[in-house]
Structures are given as C-alpha cells and as structure tokens.
Short mmCIF file of C-alpha atoms in Angstrom, two decimals:
data_model
loop_
_atom_site.label_atom_id
_atom_site.label_comp_id
_atom_site.label_asym_id
_atom_site.label_seq_id
_atom_site.Cartn_x
_atom_site.Cartn_y
_atom_site.Cartn_z
CA UNK A 20 -25.24 -12.28 -0.74
CA UNK A 21 -23.24 -10.82 1.99
CA UNK A 22 -22.21 -7.32 1.81
CA UNK A 23 -20.19 -5.26 4.64
CA UNK A 24 -21.12 -1.80 5.89
CA UNK A 25 -19.48 0.41 7.97
CA UNK A 26 -20.32 3.88 10.91
CA UNK A 27 -18.38 6.39 10.59
CA UNK A 28 -15.77 8.09 12.99
CA UNK A 29 -13.17 10.70 12.89
CA UNK A 30 -10.59 10.02 16.35
CA UNK A 31 -9.87 6.88 18.38
CA UNK A 32 -9.69 2.92 16.83
CA UNK A 33 -11.93 1.41 14.87
CA UNK A 34 -13.92 -1.39 16.88
CA UNK A 35 -16.09 -4.24 15.41
CA UNK A 36 -19.31 -2.31 17.10
CA UNK A 37 -18.49 0.26 13.66
CA UNK A 38 -19.21 -2.51 11.39
CA UNK A 39 -22.23 -5.00 10.63
CA UNK A 40 -22.82 -8.44 8.07
CA UNK A 41 -25.97 -8.09 6.53
CA UNK A 42 -27.85 -10.68 3.92
CA UNK A 43 -29.68 -9.36 0.93
CA UNK A 44 -30.57 -10.34 -2.28
CA UNK A 45 -29.25 -9.17 -5.54
CA UNK A 46 -30.93 -8.29 -8.95
CA UNK A 47 -31.76 -11.67 -10.86
CA UNK A 48 -31.74 -9.98 -14.68
CA UNK A 49 -28.20 -7.73 -15.38
CA UNK A 50 -28.68 -4.61 -18.18
CA UNK A 51 -26.87 -3.75 -21.07
CA UNK A 52 -22.71 -3.17 -20.34
CA UNK A 53 -23.02 -4.94 -16.47
CA UNK A 54 -21.21 -7.98 -15.57
CA UNK A 55 -22.57 -10.91 -12.27
CA UNK A 56 -18.87 -11.12 -10.34
CA UNK A 57 -18.50 -13.19 -7.66
CA UNK A 58 -16.57 -12.09 -5.14
CA UNK A 59 -12.65 -14.01 -4.80
CA UNK A 60 -10.23 -12.02 -2.91
CA UNK A 61 -10.51 -8.19 -1.05
CA UNK A 62 -7.68 -6.22 0.09
CA UNK A 63 -7.87 -4.73 3.66
CA UNK A 64 -5.27 -1.48 4.12
CA UNK A 65 -4.16 0.90 5.93
CA UNK A 66 -5.75 3.73 3.84
CA UNK A 67 -9.76 2.30 4.83
CA UNK A 68 -8.85 4.35 7.97
CA UNK A 69 -8.82 7.66 5.88
CA UNK A 70 -12.21 6.55 4.56
CA UNK A 71 -13.94 6.24 7.75
CA UNK A 72 -13.28 9.82 8.35
CA UNK A 73 -16.64 12.32 6.39
CA UNK A 74 -13.25 14.26 5.81
CA UNK A 75 -10.85 11.79 4.50
CA UNK A 76 -7.91 14.31 4.30
CA UNK A 77 -7.51 13.34 0.55
CA UNK A 78 -9.02 14.49 -2.84
CA UNK A 79 -8.44 11.28 -4.65
CA UNK A 80 -10.12 9.15 -1.76
CA UNK A 81 -14.03 9.43 -0.82
CA UNK A 82 -15.07 8.82 2.52
CA UNK A 83 -17.15 5.07 3.15
CA UNK A 84 -21.11 6.20 3.75
CA UNK A 85 -23.07 5.29 6.63
CA UNK A 86 -24.97 1.81 6.22
CA UNK A 87 -23.70 1.72 2.39
CA UNK A 88 -21.39 -0.96 1.43
CA UNK A 89 -17.82 -0.43 1.90
CA UNK A 90 -15.41 -1.20 -1.14
CA UNK A 91 -11.74 -0.98 -1.88
CA UNK A 92 -9.62 -3.30 -4.18
CA UNK A 93 -10.90 -6.71 -5.21
CA UNK A 94 -10.46 -9.35 -7.48
CA UNK A 95 -13.54 -11.67 -8.89
CA UNK A 96 -14.71 -14.18 -11.41
CA UNK A 97 -17.34 -12.75 -13.85
CA UNK A 98 -20.26 -15.56 -13.54
CA UNK A 99 -22.86 -13.71 -16.44
CA UNK A 100 -22.01 -10.87 -18.48
CA UNK A 101 -23.62 -8.49 -20.96
CA UNK A 102 -20.68 -6.36 -22.00
CA UNK A 103 -19.00 -7.36 -24.95
CA UNK A 104 -15.44 -7.32 -23.75
CA UNK A 105 -15.99 -9.86 -21.07
CA UNK A 106 -16.88 -13.15 -20.96
CA UNK A 107 -18.28 -15.43 -18.39
CA UNK A 108 -15.27 -16.85 -16.64
CA UNK A 109 -13.26 -14.50 -17.02
CA UNK A 110 -11.04 -12.61 -13.97
CA UNK A 111 -11.60 -8.91 -13.26
CA UNK A 112 -10.14 -6.75 -10.72
CA UNK A 113 -11.25 -2.92 -9.31
CA UNK A 114 -9.91 -0.49 -6.90
CA UNK A 115 -13.97 0.11 -5.62
CA UNK A 116 -14.73 -3.61 -5.45
CA UNK A 117 -17.75 -3.99 -3.06
CA UNK A 118 -17.51 -6.09 0.41
CA UNK A 119 -20.11 -8.41 -1.29
CA UNK A 120 -19.94 -11.86 -1.98
CA UNK A 121 -21.83 -10.95 -5.48
CA UNK A 122 -22.45 -8.07 -7.54
CA UNK A 123 -23.65 -6.41 -10.34
CA UNK A 124 -21.06 -4.28 -12.15
CA UNK A 125 -20.40 -2.00 -14.91
CA UNK A 126 -18.30 -3.70 -17.08
CA UNK A 127 -16.46 -0.70 -18.68
CA UNK A 128 -15.26 0.10 -14.97
CA UNK A 129 -13.58 -3.54 -14.91
CA UNK A 130 -9.80 -5.12 -15.82
CA UNK A 131 -9.12 -7.96 -17.39
CA UNK A 132 -6.41 -9.98 -15.31
CA UNK A 133 -4.12 -12.68 -16.98
CA UNK A 134 -3.85 -15.10 -14.27
CA UNK A 135 -0.37 -16.58 -15.69
CA UNK A 136 1.69 -13.87 -15.12
CA UNK A 137 1.50 -14.43 -11.57
CA UNK A 138 1.79 -18.27 -11.71
CA UNK A 139 -2.50 -18.13 -11.31
CA UNK A 140 -1.88 -16.44 -7.99
CA UNK A 141 -4.56 -14.17 -8.51
CA UNK A 142 -4.35 -12.61 -4.79
CA UNK A 143 -1.42 -11.15 -5.94
CA UNK A 144 -2.81 -8.63 -8.60
CA UNK A 145 -4.28 -6.92 -5.31
CA UNK A 146 -0.73 -6.92 -3.51
CA UNK A 147 2.76 -7.56 -5.37
CA UNK A 148 0.94 -7.16 -9.08
CA UNK A 149 -0.88 -4.75 -7.91
CA UNK A 150 -1.53 -1.03 -6.27
CA UNK A 151 0.76 -2.49 -3.50
CA UNK A 152 3.63 -3.36 -6.06
CA UNK A 153 3.36 -0.39 -7.87
CA UNK A 154 3.22 1.94 -4.73
CA UNK A 155 6.47 0.27 -4.12
CA UNK A 156 8.00 0.22 -7.13
CA UNK A 157 6.88 3.83 -8.02
CA UNK A 158 7.51 5.23 -5.04
CA UNK A 159 11.13 4.46 -5.08
CA UNK A 160 11.56 4.90 -9.24
CA UNK A 161 9.65 8.47 -8.68
CA UNK A 162 10.79 9.87 -5.11
CA UNK A 163 13.77 8.23 -3.94
CA UNK A 164 16.48 8.55 -6.70
CA UNK A 165 18.30 5.43 -6.39
CA UNK A 166 21.20 4.90 -8.99
CA UNK A 167 22.92 2.06 -9.31
CA UNK A 168 26.38 2.25 -8.13
CA UNK A 169 25.99 5.01 -6.00
CA UNK A 170 26.57 2.75 -2.70
CA UNK A 171 23.00 4.54 -1.17
CA UNK A 172 21.35 2.96 1.94
CA UNK A 173 17.73 2.74 1.94
CA UNK A 174 15.70 2.15 5.46
CA UNK A 175 12.25 1.31 5.56
CA UNK A 176 9.90 1.09 8.24
CA UNK A 177 6.60 -0.83 8.53
CA UNK A 178 9.19 -3.55 6.36
CA UNK A 179 7.44 -7.03 6.86
CA UNK A 180 4.31 -4.69 5.65
CA UNK A 181 2.41 -5.68 2.04
CA UNK A 182 4.15 -2.55 1.27
CA UNK A 183 7.34 -2.35 3.08
CA UNK A 184 8.32 -5.77 2.27
CA UNK A 185 8.18 -5.46 -1.08
CA UNK A 186 9.63 -1.63 -1.00
CA UNK A 187 13.03 -3.18 0.60
CA UNK A 188 13.58 -6.08 -2.36
CA UNK A 189 12.74 -3.31 -4.79
CA UNK A 190 15.31 -0.61 -3.52
CA UNK A 191 17.79 -3.35 -3.86
CA UNK A 192 17.01 -4.29 -7.60
CA UNK A 193 16.90 -0.96 -8.44
CA UNK A 194 20.66 -0.17 -7.02
CA UNK A 195 20.67 0.41 -3.55
CA UNK A 196 23.73 -1.24 -1.79
CA UNK A 197 22.64 -1.49 1.47
CA UNK A 198 19.11 -2.13 2.90
CA UNK A 199 17.39 -2.11 6.18
CA UNK A 200 14.00 -2.43 7.76
CA UNK A 201 12.22 -1.84 10.92
CA UNK A 202 9.32 -3.94 12.17
CA UNK A 203 7.82 -4.56 15.38
CA UNK A 204 9.00 -8.30 16.46
CA UNK A 205 11.97 -10.62 16.01
CA UNK A 206 9.96 -13.24 13.69
CA UNK A 207 9.59 -10.09 11.25
CA UNK A 208 12.96 -9.23 11.22
CA UNK A 209 14.20 -12.55 10.75
CA UNK A 210 12.04 -13.28 7.94
CA UNK A 211 13.08 -9.63 6.52
CA UNK A 212 16.63 -11.23 6.43
CA UNK A 213 16.30 -14.86 5.95
CA UNK A 214 13.79 -14.40 3.11
CA UNK A 215 13.54 -10.79 1.74
CA UNK A 216 17.02 -10.10 1.38
CA UNK A 217 17.03 -7.25 3.43
CA UNK A 218 21.00 -6.42 4.65
CA UNK A 219 19.25 -6.31 8.84
CA UNK A 220 16.57 -5.32 10.45
CA UNK A 221 15.73 -3.73 13.84
CA UNK A 222 13.10 -4.38 16.10
CA UNK A 223 11.36 -1.20 17.05
CA UNK A 224 10.11 -2.31 20.43
CA UNK A 225 13.43 -3.26 22.14
CA UNK A 226 16.14 -1.52 22.71
CA UNK A 227 17.59 2.03 21.09
CA UNK A 228 16.16 2.63 17.60
CA UNK A 229 18.79 4.97 17.38
CA UNK A 230 21.69 3.42 18.32
CA UNK A 231 21.16 0.42 16.11
CA UNK A 232 20.19 2.66 13.14
CA UNK A 233 23.42 4.39 13.74
CA UNK A 234 25.13 0.74 14.31
CA UNK A 235 23.53 -0.56 10.76
CA UNK A 236 23.60 2.43 8.47
CA UNK A 237 27.30 3.38 8.96
CA UNK A 238 27.29 6.17 6.30
CA UNK A 239 24.19 7.53 6.91
CA UNK A 240 20.84 6.98 5.44
CA UNK A 241 20.28 8.08 1.69
CA UNK A 242 16.95 6.96 0.89
CA UNK A 243 14.07 6.52 3.98
CA UNK A 244 10.53 4.78 2.73
CA UNK A 245 8.43 5.48 5.01
CA UNK A 246 5.13 4.01 6.07
CA UNK A 247 4.84 4.59 9.53
CA UNK A 248 5.55 8.20 10.63
CA UNK A 249 5.55 9.08 14.52
CA UNK A 250 8.58 8.62 16.53
CA UNK A 251 10.07 6.12 14.19
CA UNK A 252 10.03 8.70 10.97
CA UNK A 253 11.88 11.29 13.56
CA UNK A 254 14.78 8.98 14.81
CA UNK A 255 15.39 8.13 11.09
CA UNK A 256 15.09 11.45 9.75
CA UNK A 257 17.88 12.52 11.96
CA UNK A 258 20.43 10.29 10.47
CA UNK A 259 19.56 11.27 7.21
CA UNK A 260 22.24 12.59 4.86
CA UNK A 261 22.25 15.38 3.02
CA UNK A 262 20.45 15.44 -0.26
CA UNK A 263 19.16 12.76 0.59
CA UNK A 264 14.63 11.49 -0.04
CA UNK A 265 12.06 10.39 2.29
CA UNK A 266 9.26 8.23 0.18
CA UNK A 267 6.15 9.85 1.80
CA UNK A 268 4.47 6.34 1.33
CA UNK A 269 1.93 6.22 4.64
CA UNK A 270 1.93 7.22 8.20
CA UNK A 271 -0.05 4.31 9.55
CA UNK A 272 0.58 5.39 13.03
CA UNK A 273 -1.14 8.78 13.12
CA UNK A 274 -4.35 7.39 11.33
CA UNK A 275 -6.62 7.11 14.67
CA UNK A 276 -5.57 10.58 15.33
CA UNK A 277 -7.27 13.57 14.27
CA UNK A 278 -4.20 15.03 12.27
CA UNK A 279 -3.55 16.28 8.44
CA UNK A 280 -2.08 14.64 5.92
CA UNK A 281 1.36 14.52 5.76
CA UNK A 282 1.08 14.70 9.59
CA UNK A 283 3.74 18.11 10.09
CA UNK A 284 7.26 17.10 11.68
CA UNK A 285 8.19 18.49 15.06
CA UNK A 286 10.22 21.92 14.76
CA UNK A 287 13.29 19.97 15.84
CA UNK A 288 13.23 17.32 13.03
CA UNK A 289 11.69 19.91 10.28
CA UNK A 290 14.75 22.16 10.98
CA UNK A 291 17.07 19.23 10.39
CA UNK A 292 15.00 18.64 6.66
CA UNK A 293 15.19 21.59 5.43
CA UNK A 294 18.83 21.89 6.74
CA UNK A 295 20.22 19.19 5.03
CA UNK A 296 18.08 19.61 1.88
CA UNK A 297 16.09 16.41 2.61
CA UNK A 298 13.24 16.07 0.08
CA UNK A 299 9.90 14.62 1.45
CA UNK A 300 7.01 15.42 -1.18
CA UNK A 301 3.83 13.56 -0.69
CA UNK A 302 3.24 10.73 -3.29
CA UNK A 303 0.12 9.55 -4.98
CA UNK A 304 0.34 6.36 -6.78
CA UNK A 305 -2.82 7.16 -8.63
CA UNK A 306 -0.69 10.04 -10.23
CA UNK A 307 1.36 7.58 -12.34
CA UNK A 308 -1.50 5.24 -13.71
CA UNK A 309 0.85 6.06 -17.07
CA UNK A 310 3.58 4.44 -15.86
CA UNK A 311 0.89 1.44 -14.42
CA UNK A 312 1.03 -0.97 -17.26
CA UNK A 313 4.80 -1.17 -17.71
CA UNK A 314 5.29 -1.16 -14.28
CA UNK A 315 2.68 -4.21 -13.74
CA UNK A 316 4.86 -5.84 -16.19
CA UNK A 317 8.05 -5.73 -14.03
CA UNK A 318 6.74 -6.61 -11.34
CA UNK A 319 4.93 -9.57 -12.73
CA UNK A 320 8.75 -10.12 -14.27
CA UNK A 321 10.72 -10.12 -10.93
CA UNK A 322 7.91 -12.59 -9.07
CA UNK A 323 8.20 -15.22 -12.39
CA UNK A 324 12.16 -14.92 -11.76
CA UNK A 325 12.22 -15.61 -7.85
CA UNK A 326 13.51 -11.71 -7.63
CA UNK A 327 10.56 -10.56 -5.70
CA UNK A 328 9.35 -12.71 -3.16
CA UNK A 329 5.57 -12.24 -1.67
#
C-alpha cells in the first residue's frame, strides 16, 4: 500500500518537502470488528493547514503527527469484513480516513453510504452531500438568520470554492433575494453567475472591490458567508447593515499566519461590527451533528432535483 505522511510547521506556506509518500505492507488478517477497505476518494480541505501546527487552534481538531499517516474525509469500498453491519462491496466513509491506498479500520467508526442518494457519484459524499454541504446548509440555517420574503442580500467570499459555491445556491433556496459572490478569476465569476445561479460576482483581483460591492448590493449586505477573512472580509463588513449576520465558516487567507482563530478584526472594522450589532460567532458544523441526517437528505434531494449544482 502507499501512504502519505507529513512534517509539521507553524508559520509559512506548506511545500512539497513537508510531505512524503511511502510504500509499506499491511497485515494479512483482520480482527473481529475490523474491515479492510480500499480507498476511492480523499478530501483535501483548507482546515488541514491548521492540522500541520502543533496547536491547531481548535479543540475538535487534532494535529497530524510527525511521520504518521495523514487523515481526513474519505470514501472507500469494503474488501473484507469481520464487522456485523458491513459486508464486502459496501461503500463507507469516515471523517478520519487515513491517506493510504488500503487500510484496516474499526468498522464501528465507519458510516455506510447509499450511492443512489447521489446518483452513484460517491465523491459527492465528501462534498455537496457531505461535510462541505452540511457546513454551507447548517451555517446558513444556524447563523445566517435568512427568512423568505425578507428581501435579504447575501455576499459569499471564496465563492467558487467547494463550500462557497454551495452556500450561494443554498442562500437562494433558503430565501435570499440576492446573492453576490467574490472569487479570484473572471472564469470563476462567470461560472458562479451562469451555472450556479449567483446574481453577480466580483473578481477581487480586478478593480475596486468596495465600489463594486456598493454597486451590486445597493441595499447593503444582510448576510455574509465568510470563507476567507482578511482584507476582503473587512471590505464586506464595512458595507453590512444594522443587525446583519456573518457566517464565520473559514479564514483561509490567514491560515499560514500565526494568529488566533477566529482572527481578531482591525479596530475600525470591529467598531463597525459593534455599532451595527453585526453577529460574528464561531461556527463549527460538528456542533450540529444531531441535524446531520435530515440535512444530508435535504442536500441529496436538491442535487437529484437539479436545484443544487456541484
């Protein structure tokens, strides 16, 4: 089997030298309760940068260990089973799937998948019908305070990413009347508008973002789905309305810096946030796992109906 290992760092950008690929052997036999799986899909996500620090900045995320196999969201197929609920050929997933081609895992830590729910596209269980889709849907439901008919405008940063592209669509489905995305290329912006149903998109690398926001959100911003933090977020927050809401999903622009999470806002932006009573609460999707099953079924239904494009 091949496995993937990492070397830790705190400040700076990850480089190839932080990783290595090894070939090793796996036990011939499995114990009671275990299954042998073959890996089909792995999810590579921004939060993993935090796991390359000794202190991840979060009590729910453990750091990856030096010279140990990396892990994260994964999907695979059972090749041999000594677990009562899992049989050879079953498709399974886990949030702590090892980055190796074949693995022996505790069957009780795996979730059995129903391929029909995603029209056979198993990778969707790591994206639109998995933790990514849950983050978008539950973030909007729990922290966005979106209500049908309230004529709300939502802005999404990192809008062409896995989570942002879903968040914008879900914003519409949940009742926002206008959704504006922020992304980094003209091509991404055009996909957001033409394929994902965003009302408009801003290429933050071109022109004045504040001016474009004022033009595209004439009534101000009511909900901000924040994936990036930093200067972009400061610009959006300065145009948010009274009693509006920030969904603090991620702060990707800050992950290679040694700052606390969530990073503090600059004093002038923090003043705006307080004066306008803008909510900015940390959002962790893992705190809402009691709503996971119903939410995943909702996401799958939207995917099957063509209302949610992946």
